[in-house]
mmCIF file of C-alpha atoms in Angstrom:
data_model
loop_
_atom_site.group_PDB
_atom_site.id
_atom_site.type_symbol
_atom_site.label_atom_id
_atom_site.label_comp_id
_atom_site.label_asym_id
_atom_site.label_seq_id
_atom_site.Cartn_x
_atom_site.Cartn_y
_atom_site.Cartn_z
ATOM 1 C CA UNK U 1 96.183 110.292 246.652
ATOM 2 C CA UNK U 2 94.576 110.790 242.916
ATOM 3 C CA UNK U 3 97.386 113.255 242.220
ATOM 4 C CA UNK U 4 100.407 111.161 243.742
ATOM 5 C CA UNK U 5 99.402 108.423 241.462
ATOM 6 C CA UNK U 6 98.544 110.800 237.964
ATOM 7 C CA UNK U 7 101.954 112.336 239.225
ATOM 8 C CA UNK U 8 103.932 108.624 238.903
ATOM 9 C CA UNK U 9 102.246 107.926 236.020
ATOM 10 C CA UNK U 10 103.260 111.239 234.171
ATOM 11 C CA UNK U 11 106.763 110.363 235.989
ATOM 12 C CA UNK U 12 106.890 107.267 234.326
ATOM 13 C CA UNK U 13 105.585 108.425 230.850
ATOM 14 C CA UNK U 14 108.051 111.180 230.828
ATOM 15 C CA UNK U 15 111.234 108.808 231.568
ATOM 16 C CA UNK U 16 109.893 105.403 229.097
ATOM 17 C CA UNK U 17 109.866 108.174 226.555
ATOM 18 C CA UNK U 18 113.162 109.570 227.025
ATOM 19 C CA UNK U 19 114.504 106.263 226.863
ATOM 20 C CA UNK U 20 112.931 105.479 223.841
ATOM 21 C CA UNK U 21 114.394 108.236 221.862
ATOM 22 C CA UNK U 22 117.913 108.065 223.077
ATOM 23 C CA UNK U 23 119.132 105.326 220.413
ATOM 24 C CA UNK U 24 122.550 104.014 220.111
ATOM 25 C CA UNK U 25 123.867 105.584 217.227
ATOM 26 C CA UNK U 26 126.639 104.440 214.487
ATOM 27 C CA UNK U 27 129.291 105.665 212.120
ATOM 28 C CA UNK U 28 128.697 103.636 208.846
ATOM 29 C CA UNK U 29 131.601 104.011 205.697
ATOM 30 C CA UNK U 30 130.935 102.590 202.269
ATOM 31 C CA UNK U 31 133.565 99.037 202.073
ATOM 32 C CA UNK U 32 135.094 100.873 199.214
ATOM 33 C CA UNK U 33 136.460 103.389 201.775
ATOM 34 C CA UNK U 34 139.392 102.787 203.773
ATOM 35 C CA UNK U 35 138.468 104.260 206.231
ATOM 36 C CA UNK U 36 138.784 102.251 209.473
ATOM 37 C CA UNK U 37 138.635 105.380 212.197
ATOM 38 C CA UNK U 38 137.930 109.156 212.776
ATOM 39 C CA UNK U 39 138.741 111.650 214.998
ATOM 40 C CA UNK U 40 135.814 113.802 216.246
ATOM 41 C CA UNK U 41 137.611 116.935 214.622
ATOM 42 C CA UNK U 42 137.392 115.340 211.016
ATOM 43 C CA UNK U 43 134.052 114.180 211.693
ATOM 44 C CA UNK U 44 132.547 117.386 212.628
ATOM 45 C CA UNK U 45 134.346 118.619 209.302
ATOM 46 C CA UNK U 46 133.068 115.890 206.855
ATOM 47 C CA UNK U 47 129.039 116.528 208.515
ATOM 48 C CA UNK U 48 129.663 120.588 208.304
ATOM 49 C CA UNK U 49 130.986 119.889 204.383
ATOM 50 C CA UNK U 50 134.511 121.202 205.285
ATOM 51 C CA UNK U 51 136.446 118.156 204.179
ATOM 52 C CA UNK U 52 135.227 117.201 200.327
ATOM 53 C CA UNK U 53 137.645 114.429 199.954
ATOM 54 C CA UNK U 54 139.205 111.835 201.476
ATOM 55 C CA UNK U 55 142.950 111.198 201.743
ATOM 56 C CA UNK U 56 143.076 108.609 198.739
ATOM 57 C CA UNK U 57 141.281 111.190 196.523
ATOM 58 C CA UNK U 58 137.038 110.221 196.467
ATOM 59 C CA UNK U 59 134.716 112.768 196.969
ATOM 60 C CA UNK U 60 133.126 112.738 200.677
ATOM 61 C CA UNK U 61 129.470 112.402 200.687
ATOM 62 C CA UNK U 62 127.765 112.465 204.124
ATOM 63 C CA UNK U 63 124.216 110.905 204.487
ATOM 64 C CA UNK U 64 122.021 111.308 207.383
ATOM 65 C CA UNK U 65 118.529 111.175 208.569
ATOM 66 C CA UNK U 66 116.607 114.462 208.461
ATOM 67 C CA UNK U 67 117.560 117.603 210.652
ATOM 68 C CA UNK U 68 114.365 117.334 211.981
ATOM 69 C CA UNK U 69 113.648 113.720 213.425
ATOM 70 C CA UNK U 70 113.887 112.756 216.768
ATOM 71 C CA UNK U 71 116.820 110.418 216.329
ATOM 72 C CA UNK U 72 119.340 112.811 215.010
ATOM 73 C CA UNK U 73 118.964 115.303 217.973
ATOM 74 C CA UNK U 74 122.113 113.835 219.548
ATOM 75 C CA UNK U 75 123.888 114.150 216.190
ATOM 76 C CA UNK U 76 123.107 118.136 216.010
ATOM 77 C CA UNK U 77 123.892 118.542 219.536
ATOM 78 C CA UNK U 78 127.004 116.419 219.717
ATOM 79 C CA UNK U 79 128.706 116.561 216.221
ATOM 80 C CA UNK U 80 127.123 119.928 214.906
ATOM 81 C CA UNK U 81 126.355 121.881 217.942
ATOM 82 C CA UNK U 82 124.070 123.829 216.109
ATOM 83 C CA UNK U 83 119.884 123.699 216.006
ATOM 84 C CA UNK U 84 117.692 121.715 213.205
ATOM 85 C CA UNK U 85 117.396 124.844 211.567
ATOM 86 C CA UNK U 86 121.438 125.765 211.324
ATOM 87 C CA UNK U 87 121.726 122.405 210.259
ATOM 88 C CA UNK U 88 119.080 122.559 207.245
ATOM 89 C CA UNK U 89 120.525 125.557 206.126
ATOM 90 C CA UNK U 90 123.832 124.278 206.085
ATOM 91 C CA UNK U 91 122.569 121.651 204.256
ATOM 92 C CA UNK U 92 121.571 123.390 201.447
ATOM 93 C CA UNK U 93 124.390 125.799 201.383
ATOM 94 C CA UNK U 94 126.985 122.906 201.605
ATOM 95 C CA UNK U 95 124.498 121.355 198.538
ATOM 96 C CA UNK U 96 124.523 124.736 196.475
ATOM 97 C CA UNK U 97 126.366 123.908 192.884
ATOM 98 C CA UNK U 98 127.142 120.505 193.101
ATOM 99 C CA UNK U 99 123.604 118.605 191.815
ATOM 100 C CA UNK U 100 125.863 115.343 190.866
ATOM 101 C CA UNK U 101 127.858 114.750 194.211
ATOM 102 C CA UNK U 102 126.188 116.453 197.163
ATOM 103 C CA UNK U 103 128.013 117.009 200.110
ATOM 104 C CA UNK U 104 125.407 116.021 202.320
ATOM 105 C CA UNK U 105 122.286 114.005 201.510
ATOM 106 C CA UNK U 106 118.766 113.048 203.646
ATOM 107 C CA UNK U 107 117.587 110.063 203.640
ATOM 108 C CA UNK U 108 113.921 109.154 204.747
ATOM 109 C CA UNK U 109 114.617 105.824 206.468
ATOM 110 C CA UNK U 110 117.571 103.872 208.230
ATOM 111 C CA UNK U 111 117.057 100.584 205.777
ATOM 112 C CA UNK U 112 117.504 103.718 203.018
ATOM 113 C CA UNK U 113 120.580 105.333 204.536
ATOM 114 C CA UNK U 114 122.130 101.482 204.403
ATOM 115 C CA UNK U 115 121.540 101.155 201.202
ATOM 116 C CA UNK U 116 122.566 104.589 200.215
ATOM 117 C CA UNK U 117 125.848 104.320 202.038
ATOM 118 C CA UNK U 118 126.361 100.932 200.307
ATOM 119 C CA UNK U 119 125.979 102.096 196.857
ATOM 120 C CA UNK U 120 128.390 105.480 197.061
ATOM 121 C CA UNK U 121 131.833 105.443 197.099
ATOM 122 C CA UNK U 122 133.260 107.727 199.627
ATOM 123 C CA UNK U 123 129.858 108.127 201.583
ATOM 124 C CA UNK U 124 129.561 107.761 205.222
ATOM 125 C CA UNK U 125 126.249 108.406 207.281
ATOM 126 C CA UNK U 126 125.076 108.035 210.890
ATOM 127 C CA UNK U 127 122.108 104.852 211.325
ATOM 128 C CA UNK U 128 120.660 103.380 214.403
ATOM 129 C CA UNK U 129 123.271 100.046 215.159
ATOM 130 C CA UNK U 130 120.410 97.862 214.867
ATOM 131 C CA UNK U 131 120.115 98.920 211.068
ATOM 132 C CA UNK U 132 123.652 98.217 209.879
ATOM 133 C CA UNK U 133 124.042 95.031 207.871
ATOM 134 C CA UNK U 134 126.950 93.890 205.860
ATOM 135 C CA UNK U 135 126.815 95.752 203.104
ATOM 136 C CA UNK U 136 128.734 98.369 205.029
ATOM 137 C CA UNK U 137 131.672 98.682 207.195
ATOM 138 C CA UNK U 138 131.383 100.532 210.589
ATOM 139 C CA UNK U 139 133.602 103.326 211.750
ATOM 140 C CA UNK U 140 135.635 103.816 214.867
ATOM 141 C CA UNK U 141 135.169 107.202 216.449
ATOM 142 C CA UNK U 142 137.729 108.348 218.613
ATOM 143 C CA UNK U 143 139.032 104.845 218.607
ATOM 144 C CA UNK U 144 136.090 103.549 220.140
ATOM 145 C CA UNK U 145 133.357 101.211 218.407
ATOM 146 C CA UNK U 146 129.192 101.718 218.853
ATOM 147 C CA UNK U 147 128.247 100.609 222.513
ATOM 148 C CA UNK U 148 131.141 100.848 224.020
ATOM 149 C CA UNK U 149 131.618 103.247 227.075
ATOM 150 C CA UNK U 150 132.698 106.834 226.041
ATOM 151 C CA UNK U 151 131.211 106.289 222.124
ATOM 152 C CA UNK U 152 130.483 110.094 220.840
ATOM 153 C CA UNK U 153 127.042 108.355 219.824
ATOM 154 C CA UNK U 154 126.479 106.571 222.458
ATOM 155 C CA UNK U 155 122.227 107.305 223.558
ATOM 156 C CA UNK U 156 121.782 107.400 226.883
#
């Protein structure tokens, strides 16, 4: 009886958690941008640093939360399909010569990313939906909006 009841508890742990890291994810665009939708293609090619500029000419900038935290898992298994370690190096390879405009920049916070996205034209990032504010514009992907059924970000 003891271990039927640690076992639901455990159970219970296990799932809360797993809910609790699967956030609901969003594309974010600096208002500069016009940039109103992506395709998944182009977005895998702006976070892998293959695109460098958009189609009116400003550099691309892509800001995101560190390889490593819980909340971007989705992002290097959906987008990048690589591991946090791929993605780090890629990072700094995709960095390597250009200290003024890098392709892809960390930040350590979503309130950060926000801001960061606000302030750089061109720059798009990936943020928890419950951290966008109106200082930036979101971004369709696929043609579909955060929350809505079939959103590439979607958490659970």
């Amino acid at each position: 009886m003891l271990f039927k009841r640690w076992l639901r508890v455990a159970i219970f742990l296990l799932v809360s958690a797993s809910f609790a890291s699967a956030r609901d994810l969003a594309l974010i665009s600096n208002k500069s941008n016009t940039l109103g939708m992506i395709t998944v293609a182009d977005l895998v090619k702006v976070c892998k640093a293959q695109n460098n500029r958009w189609p009116d000419g400003k550099p691309i900038t892509f800001i995101m939360r560190a390889p490593s935290v819980p909340e971007m898992k989705m992002v290097l298994e959906k987008v990048y399909g690589m591991s946090e370690s791929e993605v780090s190096s890629l990072i700094v390879t995709a960095n390597h010569g250009r200290p003024n405009h890098p392709a892809i920049m960390i930040a350590t916070t979503d309130e950060e990313l926000v801001n960061q996205v606000a302030s750089v034209p061109g720059a798009i990032g990936v943020v928890d939906v419950y951290a966008i504010n109106s200082s930036v514009a979101v971004v369709k992907i696929a043609g579909k909006l955060p929350l809505e059924p079939g959103y590439l970000l979607h958490g659970n």
